């Protein structure tokens, strides 16, 4: 969903800059050597702009050049790996950019080589769909209704004040239309006494804007229902009138001796982990080359080549004229990275966090900075990594405890009303845990109802407050997980837990379960509906075994399983493709990055994971990519009004016969901590013997 870039956001940015000064001692960025997977730096983005601009021999028509995406066109994996193995001898592979631009109202796909200062590939995409929207065109479209006489009349008819109306651009989806124009719908909200515009939708009006012509081409005012009242909708602290019963006192995590991680350029090192972190305006955080040091082998072992959120679908379940098309792709239509919010130190992330910036390009191709969009911090919440108390040995009691300390990389993307909290958490055990938190504001529908007793029709949601329906909807986030477990050639194994009947009459038991493993040969073997049967999903390296003879592997451990409930012939499902199964595996292909395709706005599902997977390519002992969906069915409850508390889902990647034994045996109890502002010295004993 669209973004309103307001002066308020800029003033908040200034506050953040102020915070930055305090935290500047924590800046770890040094003058680093460029890495082949580094996102394009601002100077490189400017170079892309110059090269592309110059290539379009500027006549009067050059006004219609607009940029929608610029990102690193990553070098081939083999080139990156060979650079890594011999980096002191080799040059960085050519730096290249992938550009999605609209030139004279056509979709252009351009690859720019920055080393050669030239365009090396340029084609017009004349298939379906359009690239992601940029901020400038959304802002321009958002201004149109309030100067459009029929809209002004509609606002007056409702007895509302025009200056309190705010509009946002929403993509329209695709529902079988033969021809499509590049259009958006403007949805308008009412402030007047609150900042929570999403609880005050102005219902019943459909405003259609042609983005190429930047004008309103369709208008319909179908019904008038009351705008829900402002009272009780404001979530700001200063607006809360009720006293708090028993407030929580100050609480923080202290690291008086500083953090245990380091950041060199984009490489983060912590405990035994090492990975590359970067930002992309479409997908947000990209984690690459995650590897873990194995003490026994005295080497870093590869786990994941690249992992990121490849797409995010949010379909609403409301069939009414103003709602049915709300089936949003937050990455491909709006830019999940582009919507990243500056994180507030000591609030969005704990006080021990450090912050990193990201870059995007604006409509004219010039680079813009997104300040403090990543934070990195060590998490310690008083939990145990492992423990045991041994009381069986006569005369002795042993207690051994190790603290659970992990490293978190966080980004928050505020896609209009929703805030998505993305956490990639690295654990000392070798586990990578991904958690998605949803919070922010529901998209609500205004209606006449003030009590559920009055409702005699399908309203597609929960009555949350007077005149306010919280609409049923889903969120499906698809993760692109290019695991390279101890090397590129891997296989995908389904280890099914099967119930067996006991036939051996010498045992009184009637049944047991055992593990029956199947290695997926082709893509069709690895399209998986979770939830129907118990299975462990593993990525193994068939040519690497532990000393015990087990294949070295990593386990994909799903969070709570959420299946897409829409019918197979419904448009959002066809367009997304990826929601047909929970898990997919494909052979690595550099151009298969975004699970629902490149051009999502009004896409038709002809270029997505489901289509690629139909090739049914071989995936056994190959360089493979796992695609996993994290889903949410959201049935709103009254507690979600006027703002919703965070709900979470995610998954883990856990070592499975990867190490010879428990790798955290060597973890030490926490060191002695000298509290900064405290006269007492606290000796933390996590290991004690009595
Ligand atoms: C490409 O440009 C980068 C940055 O200027 C440089 O470090 C690298 O050596 C160049 N690579 C090649 C293949 O010319
Ligand atoms: C590139 O082209 C855009 C669109 O025509 C224009 O707004 C911008 O100023 C140009 N920038 C440069 C550096 O040529
Ligand atoms: C890689 O993916 C693209 C896009 O799906 C496809 O056109 C191309 O044929 C694929 N290459 C291989 C080797 O499968």
XYZ file of C-alpha atoms and ligand atoms in Angstrom:
732
model
C 0.000 0.000 0.000
C 1.057 3.489 -0.652
C 3.106 5.797 1.441
C 2.458 9.345 2.435
C 5.785 11.106 2.695
C 5.103 14.014 4.959
C 7.030 16.861 6.434
C 6.432 15.147 9.750
C 8.516 12.191 8.626
C 11.350 14.502 7.751
C 11.182 16.225 11.104
C 11.262 12.814 12.759
C 14.325 12.046 10.708
C 15.973 15.090 12.216
C 15.293 13.768 15.688
C 16.918 10.539 14.601
C 19.956 12.379 13.350
C 20.223 13.835 16.802
C 20.083 10.342 18.280
C 22.694 9.248 15.802
C 25.150 11.687 17.357
C 24.813 10.051 20.734
C 25.180 6.625 19.226
C 27.882 7.543 16.770
C 30.584 5.919 18.876
C 28.958 2.664 17.899
C 29.554 3.147 14.221
C 31.594 0.211 13.000
C 31.775 1.080 9.362
C 35.334 1.476 8.253
C 36.786 2.137 4.854
C 36.260 -1.290 3.484
C 37.128 -3.106 0.354
C 34.132 -3.419 -1.924
C 32.451 -6.833 -1.949
C 30.849 -8.281 -5.105
C 27.501 -8.565 -3.310
C 27.504 -5.025 -1.911
C 24.407 -3.118 -2.943
C 25.055 -0.186 -5.205
C 26.565 2.728 -3.350
C 25.092 6.237 -3.854
C 27.918 7.139 -6.253
C 27.173 4.023 -8.294
C 23.454 4.804 -8.347
C 24.263 8.274 -9.648
C 26.455 6.716 -12.320
C 23.555 4.463 -13.363
C 21.316 7.523 -13.631
C 23.830 9.347 -15.821
C 24.362 6.364 -18.132
C 20.655 5.637 -18.540
C 19.745 9.309 -18.935
C 22.414 9.808 -21.576
C 21.363 6.747 -23.523
C 17.950 8.255 -24.085
C 18.827 10.941 -26.535
C 16.936 13.637 -24.776
C 14.282 15.152 -26.938
C 11.065 16.594 -25.605
C 9.863 13.072 -24.927
C 12.552 12.432 -22.346
C 10.231 13.832 -19.726
C 8.531 10.493 -19.591
C 11.569 8.726 -18.154
C 10.860 7.486 -14.666
C 12.788 5.057 -12.507
C 11.013 2.343 -10.551
C 13.778 0.067 -9.367
C 17.553 0.057 -9.381
C 19.399 -2.753 -7.670
C 22.578 -4.753 -7.891
C 22.641 -7.118 -10.840
C 24.562 -9.683 -8.905
C 27.508 -11.487 -10.455
C 27.052 -15.194 -11.196
C 27.431 -17.329 -8.116
C 30.490 -19.150 -9.455
C 32.230 -15.828 -10.032
C 31.498 -14.678 -6.482
C 32.687 -17.994 -5.039
C 35.895 -17.997 -7.014
C 36.528 -14.383 -5.997
C 36.028 -15.389 -2.370
C 38.442 -18.272 -2.584
C 41.169 -16.154 -4.067
C 40.221 -12.607 -3.304
C 43.628 -11.057 -2.962
C 44.585 -11.950 -6.474
C 41.385 -11.109 -8.261
C 39.573 -7.977 -9.263
C 36.046 -7.441 -8.025
C 33.726 -8.721 -10.764
C 32.214 -5.927 -12.860
C 29.686 -3.907 -10.923
C 26.332 -4.094 -12.673
C 22.901 -2.599 -12.080
C 19.448 -3.915 -12.907
C 17.071 -1.094 -13.757
C 13.311 -1.047 -14.178
C 12.303 2.209 -15.823
C 9.327 3.558 -17.714
C 10.449 5.294 -20.867
C 7.796 6.867 -23.007
C 5.178 4.791 -21.203
C 6.873 1.456 -21.849
C 8.444 -0.917 -19.347
C 12.199 -1.053 -19.889
C 14.568 -3.538 -18.329
C 18.124 -2.299 -18.483
C 21.395 -3.791 -17.288
C 24.163 -1.263 -16.820
C 27.814 -2.228 -16.461
C 29.453 0.367 -14.283
C 33.004 -0.763 -14.975
C 32.419 -0.391 -18.697
C 30.230 2.692 -18.154
C 27.765 1.218 -20.617
C 24.386 -0.381 -21.017
C 24.980 -4.054 -21.765
C 21.372 -5.132 -22.147
C 18.191 -3.240 -22.759
C 14.808 -4.619 -23.562
C 11.217 -3.574 -23.555
C 8.952 -5.784 -21.493
C 5.787 -6.069 -23.529
C 4.281 -8.821 -21.423
C 1.736 -8.163 -18.708
C 2.170 -6.076 -15.618
C 3.951 -2.947 -14.527
C 6.901 -2.249 -12.235
C 6.606 -1.089 -8.649
C 5.240 2.375 -8.053
C 7.617 5.118 -7.042
C 6.982 7.670 -4.286
C 6.705 10.687 -6.555
C 3.882 9.323 -8.669
C 2.005 8.113 -5.592
C 2.322 11.516 -3.988
C 1.135 13.197 -7.176
C -1.827 10.832 -7.493
C -2.743 11.341 -3.835
C -3.166 15.069 -4.465
C -5.649 14.637 -7.324
C -8.938 13.894 -5.548
C -8.915 16.982 -3.334
C -8.924 19.268 -6.389
C -11.427 17.199 -8.366
C -14.868 18.852 -8.290
C -16.993 15.670 -8.087
C -14.856 14.481 -5.168
C -15.157 17.847 -3.418
C -18.900 17.540 -3.848
C -18.876 14.033 -2.347
C -16.962 15.304 0.661
C -19.398 18.189 1.115
C -22.363 15.811 0.790
C -20.930 13.851 3.712
C -20.536 17.028 5.763
C -16.759 16.569 5.991
C -13.978 19.160 5.830
C -11.839 18.828 2.715
C -8.658 19.941 4.472
C -8.953 16.965 6.840
C -9.038 14.448 3.973
C -5.953 12.397 3.044
C -5.760 10.012 0.096
C -3.436 7.132 -0.768
C -2.733 5.151 -3.916
C -3.619 1.469 -4.039
C -2.871 -1.028 -6.794
C -5.919 -2.515 -8.467
C -4.868 -6.113 -9.076
C -6.051 -8.068 -12.079
C -9.390 -9.818 -12.505
C -9.398 -11.153 -16.023
C -9.480 -7.829 -17.884
C -8.269 -8.074 -21.488
C -6.498 -4.731 -21.529
C -5.100 -2.790 -18.634
C -3.838 0.736 -18.201
C -1.408 1.755 -15.508
C -4.002 2.799 -12.956
C -4.382 3.031 -9.203
C -7.341 3.626 -6.918
C -7.252 6.479 -4.471
C -8.607 5.590 -1.054
C -9.354 8.535 1.169
C -9.417 8.876 4.920
C -10.467 11.481 7.426
C -8.269 12.932 10.166
C -10.221 15.630 12.069
C -9.287 14.911 15.676
C -7.048 11.863 15.275
C -3.856 10.762 13.536
C -5.314 7.302 13.015
C -6.636 7.855 9.519
C -7.035 4.122 8.850
C -9.825 3.928 11.446
C -11.693 6.674 9.560
C -12.122 5.517 5.961
C -14.398 7.543 3.728
C -16.336 4.647 2.269
C -18.254 4.291 -0.967
C -16.121 6.340 -3.351
C -14.012 4.875 -6.141
C -11.434 7.208 -7.652
C -9.386 5.772 -10.511
C -6.169 7.529 -11.529
C -4.230 6.928 -14.734
C -0.607 7.158 -13.595
C 0.806 7.788 -17.065
C -1.487 10.727 -17.670
C -1.604 11.548 -13.973
C -5.286 12.325 -13.993
C -8.543 10.956 -12.691
C -10.144 8.766 -15.352
C -12.912 7.171 -13.327
C -15.128 8.370 -10.532
C -18.051 6.809 -8.703
C -19.720 7.716 -5.451
C -21.852 4.671 -4.710
C -22.962 4.873 -1.129
C -22.763 7.021 1.938
C -22.057 5.433 5.290
C -20.921 7.278 8.398
C -17.217 7.926 8.830
C -16.316 6.244 12.150
C -15.771 8.733 14.939
C -12.316 9.979 15.932
C -12.809 9.333 19.633
C -10.819 6.384 20.914
C -8.756 5.963 17.759
C -5.640 7.953 18.622
C -2.798 5.710 19.797
C -0.310 8.403 20.820
C 0.749 8.363 24.450
C -0.198 12.001 24.982
C -3.775 11.188 23.986
C -4.271 8.423 26.573
C -6.397 9.733 29.386
C -6.742 6.659 31.580
C -4.112 6.349 34.291
C -1.921 3.266 34.167
C -2.470 0.948 37.093
C 1.031 -0.337 37.693
C 3.540 1.029 35.222
C 6.652 -0.970 34.339
C 9.871 0.652 35.518
C 12.851 1.295 33.265
C 14.423 -1.838 31.811
C 17.334 -2.338 29.487
C 20.081 -4.670 28.361
C 23.572 -3.510 29.259
C 26.853 -4.440 27.641
C 29.348 -2.402 29.631
C 32.249 -3.952 27.752
C 30.684 -3.292 24.361
C 29.247 -5.666 21.810
C 30.777 -8.966 20.725
C 30.194 -8.386 17.038
C 31.994 -6.388 14.407
C 30.925 -4.903 11.108
C 33.411 -4.403 8.337
C 31.752 -2.843 5.330
C 28.762 -5.139 4.924
C 30.311 -8.172 6.582
C 29.019 -8.901 10.063
C 30.960 -11.215 12.366
C 29.563 -12.497 15.612
C 30.432 -15.569 17.658
C 31.187 -18.187 15.009
C 28.962 -16.560 12.388
C 29.991 -14.468 9.437
C 27.574 -13.031 6.879
C 27.046 -10.228 4.412
C 24.111 -7.899 5.000
C 22.667 -5.503 2.518
C 19.598 -3.591 1.493
C 17.474 -3.683 -1.625
C 14.690 -1.196 -2.324
C 12.389 -3.975 -3.433
C 12.935 -6.804 -0.946
C 14.584 -5.059 2.029
C 17.292 -7.020 3.859
C 19.389 -9.538 1.942
C 21.599 -11.876 3.924
C 24.356 -13.534 1.942
C 27.206 -15.930 2.425
C 26.169 -16.933 5.913
C 28.813 -19.307 7.169
C 29.726 -20.680 10.531
C 33.161 -21.470 11.894
C 33.654 -25.096 12.816
C 36.245 -25.430 15.546
C 36.962 -29.049 14.749
C 37.465 -28.493 11.071
C 39.100 -25.121 11.706
C 37.206 -23.528 8.829
C 34.133 -21.511 7.956
C 31.435 -23.750 6.542
C 28.776 -22.383 4.184
C 25.151 -22.502 5.180
C 23.245 -19.991 3.053
C 24.333 -18.219 -0.100
C 21.486 -15.731 -0.135
C 18.239 -15.304 1.794
C 15.554 -12.630 1.526
C 11.803 -12.016 1.409
C 11.019 -12.437 -2.251
C 7.375 -11.327 -2.145
C 4.548 -10.490 0.194
C 0.881 -10.952 -0.710
C -1.950 -9.422 1.311
C -5.385 -10.402 -0.022
C -8.527 -9.046 1.669
C -11.654 -11.175 1.819
C -14.235 -8.509 1.039
C -16.156 -8.808 -2.237
C -17.727 -5.346 -2.304
C -17.043 -2.947 -5.147
C -14.621 -0.775 -3.190
C -12.768 -3.743 -1.681
C -12.607 -6.831 -3.902
C -9.438 -5.719 -5.715
C -7.449 -5.264 -2.503
C -4.986 -8.065 -3.081
C -1.679 -6.324 -2.573
C 1.878 -7.382 -3.353
C 3.871 -5.295 -0.938
C 7.289 -6.000 -2.515
C 6.488 -6.016 -6.210
C 3.943 -3.184 -6.123
C 5.175 -0.872 -3.374
C 8.722 -1.941 -2.492
C 9.101 -3.636 0.870
C 12.561 -2.060 1.164
C 11.366 1.320 -0.022
C 8.880 1.358 2.859
C 11.580 0.675 5.486
C 11.199 3.034 8.453
C 14.034 4.711 10.338
C 14.389 2.724 13.549
C 14.237 4.618 16.807
C 17.286 3.880 18.992
C 16.544 2.271 22.343
C 12.870 1.817 21.382
C 12.609 -0.019 18.078
C 15.769 -1.857 18.996
C 17.376 -2.238 22.416
C 19.912 0.280 23.670
C 22.853 -1.892 22.643
C 21.923 -1.847 18.946
C 23.907 -0.280 16.131
C 22.286 1.116 13.005
C 22.905 0.954 9.281
C 21.485 2.907 6.344
C 20.176 1.849 2.963
C 19.786 3.557 -0.403
C 17.014 3.747 -2.956
C 16.460 5.725 -6.119
C 13.715 8.274 -6.616
C 11.605 8.740 -9.685
C 14.358 10.758 -11.407
C 16.964 8.098 -10.679
C 18.829 10.031 -8.036
C 19.881 8.137 -4.904
C 18.203 8.742 -1.577
C 19.290 7.607 1.829
C 17.075 5.618 4.168
C 18.603 6.353 7.528
C 18.893 3.773 10.312
C 16.785 1.155 8.583
C 18.720 -1.784 9.970
C 19.662 -2.377 13.532
C 21.957 -5.113 14.742
C 22.121 -6.137 18.349
C 22.883 -8.976 20.680
C 19.847 -10.345 22.425
C 19.944 -11.704 25.932
C 16.616 -12.092 27.668
C 17.623 -14.277 30.582
C 16.968 -17.518 28.695
C 19.039 -20.668 28.697
C 20.946 -22.101 25.776
C 21.215 -25.355 27.696
C 21.254 -26.486 31.294
C 21.364 -29.580 33.430
C 21.287 -30.323 37.131
C 22.691 -33.727 37.961
C 21.383 -35.164 41.209
C 21.816 -38.870 40.575
C 25.409 -39.065 41.604
C 25.506 -39.791 45.336
C 26.868 -36.951 47.424
C 27.184 -34.499 44.535
C 25.005 -32.037 42.677
C 26.226 -30.460 39.447
C 24.511 -27.617 37.700
C 25.767 -26.423 34.331
C 23.972 -23.588 32.573
C 24.833 -21.599 29.491
C 23.075 -18.349 28.608
C 21.196 -17.906 25.354
C 22.772 -14.932 23.622
C 22.012 -14.382 19.965
C 22.512 -11.770 17.280
C 19.532 -10.057 15.655
C 19.373 -8.135 12.381
C 16.147 -6.121 12.260
C 14.278 -4.060 9.712
C 10.783 -2.592 9.973
C 8.820 -1.942 6.821
C 5.769 0.250 7.230
C 3.689 -0.428 4.183
C 1.064 2.218 4.716
C -1.092 0.978 7.609
C 0.874 -2.203 8.458
C 4.236 -2.423 10.165
C 6.233 -5.570 9.428
C 9.080 -6.346 11.811
C 11.639 -8.592 10.129
C 14.167 -10.283 12.410
C 16.967 -12.528 11.210
C 18.415 -14.052 14.351
C 21.684 -15.956 14.438
C 22.207 -18.414 17.255
C 25.372 -19.975 18.590
C 23.861 -23.397 17.926
C 24.111 -22.771 14.199
C 20.391 -21.998 13.921
C 19.132 -19.096 11.856
C 15.737 -18.045 13.130
C 13.500 -15.778 11.107
C 10.627 -14.019 12.759
C 8.038 -11.764 11.181
C 6.044 -9.528 13.495
C 2.916 -7.744 12.311
C 1.712 -4.650 14.047
C 0.337 -1.232 13.147
C -3.145 -0.437 11.949
C -5.789 -2.593 10.376
C -7.405 -1.639 7.135
C -10.974 -1.082 8.250
C -14.238 -0.649 6.408
C -16.808 1.870 7.516
C -20.383 0.637 7.731
C -23.711 1.551 9.281
C -23.480 -0.976 12.114
C -22.987 -0.148 15.758
C -23.762 -3.612 17.139
C -23.432 -7.119 15.729
C -27.191 -7.667 16.349
C -27.901 -5.385 13.399
C -25.805 -7.365 10.928
C -27.872 -9.585 8.633
C -25.512 -9.741 5.628
C -21.975 -10.893 4.942
C -19.711 -8.096 6.160
C -16.380 -9.879 5.628
C -14.986 -8.894 8.987
C -15.389 -8.236 12.695
C -17.230 -5.224 14.098
C -14.416 -3.672 16.137
C -15.960 -0.368 17.114
C -19.004 1.638 16.077
C -19.156 1.790 12.271
C -15.795 0.041 12.030
C -15.297 -3.394 10.493
C -11.883 -5.048 10.651
C -11.657 -6.965 7.383
C -10.554 -10.582 7.190
C -7.300 -10.935 5.289
C -4.060 -12.889 4.923
C -0.375 -12.117 4.761
C 1.894 -14.490 2.861
C 5.604 -13.763 2.860
C 7.682 -15.874 0.542
C 11.297 -16.434 1.529
C 13.941 -17.158 -1.068
C 16.437 -19.386 0.758
C 19.412 -20.329 -1.343
C 21.023 -22.768 1.051
C 24.471 -24.050 0.144
C 25.155 -26.512 2.908
C 28.898 -27.147 2.881
C 28.968 -26.472 -0.838
C 26.579 -25.693 -3.700
C 25.451 -29.185 -4.661
C 22.680 -30.151 -2.266
C 19.601 -32.357 -2.210
C 16.210 -31.843 -0.649
C 15.048 -34.646 1.634
C 11.587 -35.251 3.051
C 12.033 -37.362 6.159
C 8.497 -38.596 6.768
C 7.425 -39.754 10.184
C 5.337 -42.830 9.456
C 3.159 -44.766 11.838
C 3.884 -48.478 11.816
C 1.902 -51.314 13.299
C 3.892 -53.488 15.637
C 4.048 -56.949 14.105
C 6.596 -58.346 16.499
C 4.380 -60.054 19.046
C 7.146 -60.098 21.635
C 6.382 -56.429 22.327
C 3.150 -55.409 24.060
C 3.182 -52.137 22.036
C 0.772 -51.933 19.095
C 2.399 -49.157 17.109
C 5.387 -46.893 16.736
C 6.599 -44.342 14.254
C 9.763 -44.324 12.248
C 11.498 -42.078 9.749
C 11.244 -42.835 6.044
C 13.391 -40.481 3.966
C 12.787 -39.584 0.344
C 15.132 -37.485 -1.732
C 13.355 -35.166 -4.156
C 14.469 -35.872 -7.723
C 12.674 -33.089 -9.537
C 10.777 -29.933 -8.661
C 7.412 -31.699 -8.464
C 8.700 -33.905 -5.616
C 9.426 -30.805 -3.584
C 6.136 -28.913 -3.824
C 4.853 -29.411 -0.337
C 1.596 -28.843 1.491
C 2.505 -28.775 5.131
C 0.224 -29.847 7.905
C -1.267 -32.993 6.426
C 1.485 -35.314 7.606
C 4.549 -35.137 9.819
C 7.814 -34.706 7.995
C 11.218 -33.199 8.567
C 12.416 -31.115 5.638
C 16.146 -31.169 5.089
C 18.677 -29.729 2.733
C 21.610 -32.133 2.724
C 24.932 -32.319 1.024
C 24.948 -35.804 -0.497
C 28.708 -35.836 -0.894
C 29.582 -34.762 2.650
C 29.128 -37.062 5.594
C 29.849 -36.760 9.291
C 32.255 -39.217 10.901
C 29.169 -41.218 11.876
C 28.197 -41.481 8.234
C 25.170 -39.169 8.258
C 24.759 -36.676 5.434
C 25.624 -33.168 6.478
C 22.453 -31.085 6.457
C 20.237 -28.254 7.590
C 16.624 -28.601 8.656
C 13.865 -26.216 7.618
C 11.724 -26.034 10.729
C 8.398 -24.351 9.896
C 6.601 -22.057 12.268
C 2.846 -22.337 12.421
C 1.566 -23.637 9.128
C -0.846 -21.380 7.260
C -2.335 -22.502 3.949
C -3.866 -20.261 1.310
C -7.616 -20.915 1.527
C -8.581 -19.254 -1.763
C -9.677 -21.420 -4.670
C -7.050 -22.281 -7.277
C -8.847 -20.201 -9.925
C -9.023 -17.033 -7.862
C -6.994 -14.166 -9.301
C -4.694 -13.320 -6.387
C -3.733 -16.991 -6.113
C -3.050 -17.257 -9.848
C -0.992 -14.075 -9.772
C 1.042 -15.022 -6.703
C 1.584 -18.637 -7.700
C 3.770 -19.240 -4.680
C 0.862 -19.603 -2.236
C -0.274 -22.860 -3.862
C 2.240 -24.741 -1.693
C 4.076 -23.944 1.541
C 7.455 -25.135 0.276
C 9.017 -25.245 -3.184
C 12.487 -26.152 -4.371
C 13.995 -25.013 -7.669
C 17.443 -25.295 -9.192
C 19.439 -22.092 -8.721
C 18.802 -19.585 -11.484
C 19.996 -16.045 -11.000
C 16.986 -14.566 -12.741
C 14.417 -16.422 -10.614
C 14.533 -14.094 -7.640
C 11.072 -12.731 -7.032
C 8.525 -15.476 -6.386
C 5.562 -13.729 -8.009
C 7.581 -12.314 -10.911
C 9.129 -8.995 -11.849
C 6.088 -6.936 -12.872
C 3.532 -7.344 -10.110
C 1.223 -4.399 -10.632
C -1.650 -6.005 -12.604
C 0.390 -9.168 -13.197
C -1.392 -12.200 -14.618
C 0.598 -15.029 -13.086
C 2.556 -15.906 -16.213
C 5.987 -15.380 -14.640
C 6.106 -16.762 -11.120
C 7.406 -19.623 -9.028
C 4.458 -21.855 -9.930
C 5.219 -21.377 -13.636
C 8.981 -21.894 -13.282
C 8.401 -25.017 -11.215
C 6.348 -26.548 -14.048
C 9.592 -27.139 -15.936
C 10.063 -29.862 -13.354
C 13.837 -29.572 -13.467
C 16.168 -31.940 -11.673
C 17.030 -30.872 -8.168
C 18.930 -33.840 -6.774
C 22.561 -33.099 -5.958
C 22.228 -29.692 -7.613
C 22.594 -26.117 -6.565
C 19.076 -25.626 -5.155
C 16.907 -22.855 -3.749
C 14.190 -23.447 -1.148
C 11.153 -21.145 -1.163
C 9.148 -21.080 2.026
C 5.958 -19.189 2.870
C 5.336 -17.603 6.232
C 1.614 -16.991 6.473
C -0.976 -15.310 8.644
C -4.755 -15.610 8.494
C -5.918 -12.494 10.199
C -9.313 -12.537 11.830
C -9.432 -9.171 13.599
C -10.605 -8.944 17.212
C -11.565 -5.897 19.240
C -8.108 -5.868 20.826
C -6.741 -4.947 17.369
C -8.514 -1.593 17.657
C -7.337 1.157 17.433
C -3.842 -0.310 16.923
C -2.818 -3.946 16.897
C -0.216 -5.522 19.138
C 2.481 -7.571 17.439
C 1.639 -11.080 16.254
C 4.408 -13.318 14.947
C 5.230 -16.261 12.765
C 8.441 -17.482 11.204
C 10.705 -20.475 10.760
C 14.135 -21.786 11.642
C 17.031 -23.232 9.726
C 18.717 -25.651 12.106
C 21.872 -27.699 11.698
C 20.981 -31.384 11.296
C 24.002 -33.686 11.404
C 26.013 -30.671 10.315
C 28.302 -30.751 13.360
C 29.936 -33.804 14.906
C 28.368 -32.995 18.260
C 26.674 -30.127 20.059
C 28.577 -27.064 18.859
C 27.694 -25.000 21.925
C 29.437 -27.309 24.354
C 32.331 -24.892 24.083
C 30.216 -21.821 24.896
C 31.435 -20.154 28.066
C 29.293 -18.955 30.927
C 28.815 -15.160 30.680
C 31.793 -13.116 31.820
C 31.912 -10.914 34.879
C 29.865 -7.785 34.198
C 30.761 -4.457 35.683
C 27.605 -2.369 35.705
C 28.134 1.126 34.476
C 25.839 3.155 36.668
C 25.846 0.960 39.668
C 28.032 0.809 42.718
C 27.562 -2.916 43.111
C 29.637 -5.225 41.009
C 27.471 -8.054 39.899
C 29.152 -11.385 39.424
C 27.068 -13.513 37.175
C 27.525 -17.188 37.790
C 26.131 -19.367 35.106
C 28.297 -22.247 36.018
C 28.436 -23.438 39.572
C 29.478 -26.561 41.264
C 28.562 -27.557 44.749
C 35.172 -2.808 -11.400
O 35.115 -1.612 -10.625
C 35.444 -1.794 -9.258
C 35.147 -0.512 -8.519
O 35.682 0.571 -9.180
C 36.895 -2.240 -9.160
O 37.248 -2.430 -7.821
C 37.051 -3.565 -9.917
O 38.390 -3.968 -9.915
C 36.551 -3.443 -11.352
N 36.465 -4.778 -11.904
C 36.829 -5.065 -13.155
C 36.639 -6.476 -13.591
O 37.279 -4.235 -13.900
C 17.810 12.115 -15.565
O 16.514 12.107 -16.144
C 15.462 12.491 -15.267
C 14.140 12.273 -15.981
O 14.144 12.888 -17.236
C 15.672 13.939 -14.824
O 14.664 14.314 -13.934
C 17.032 14.023 -14.130
O 17.308 15.361 -13.762
C 18.141 13.517 -15.034
N 19.354 13.492 -14.251
C 20.574 13.628 -14.756
C 21.726 13.611 -13.801
O 20.764 13.744 -15.957
C 16.381 -19.083 -15.732
O 15.184 -18.414 -15.465
C 14.680 -17.656 -16.538
C 13.431 -16.984 -16.018
O 12.522 -17.946 -15.501
C 14.427 -18.553 -17.739
O 14.011 -17.758 -18.842
C 15.690 -19.308 -18.094
O 15.414 -20.224 -19.110
C 16.194 -20.053 -16.883
N 17.445 -20.715 -17.177
C 17.614 -22.012 -16.995
C 18.968 -22.538 -17.312
O 16.730 -22.718 -16.560
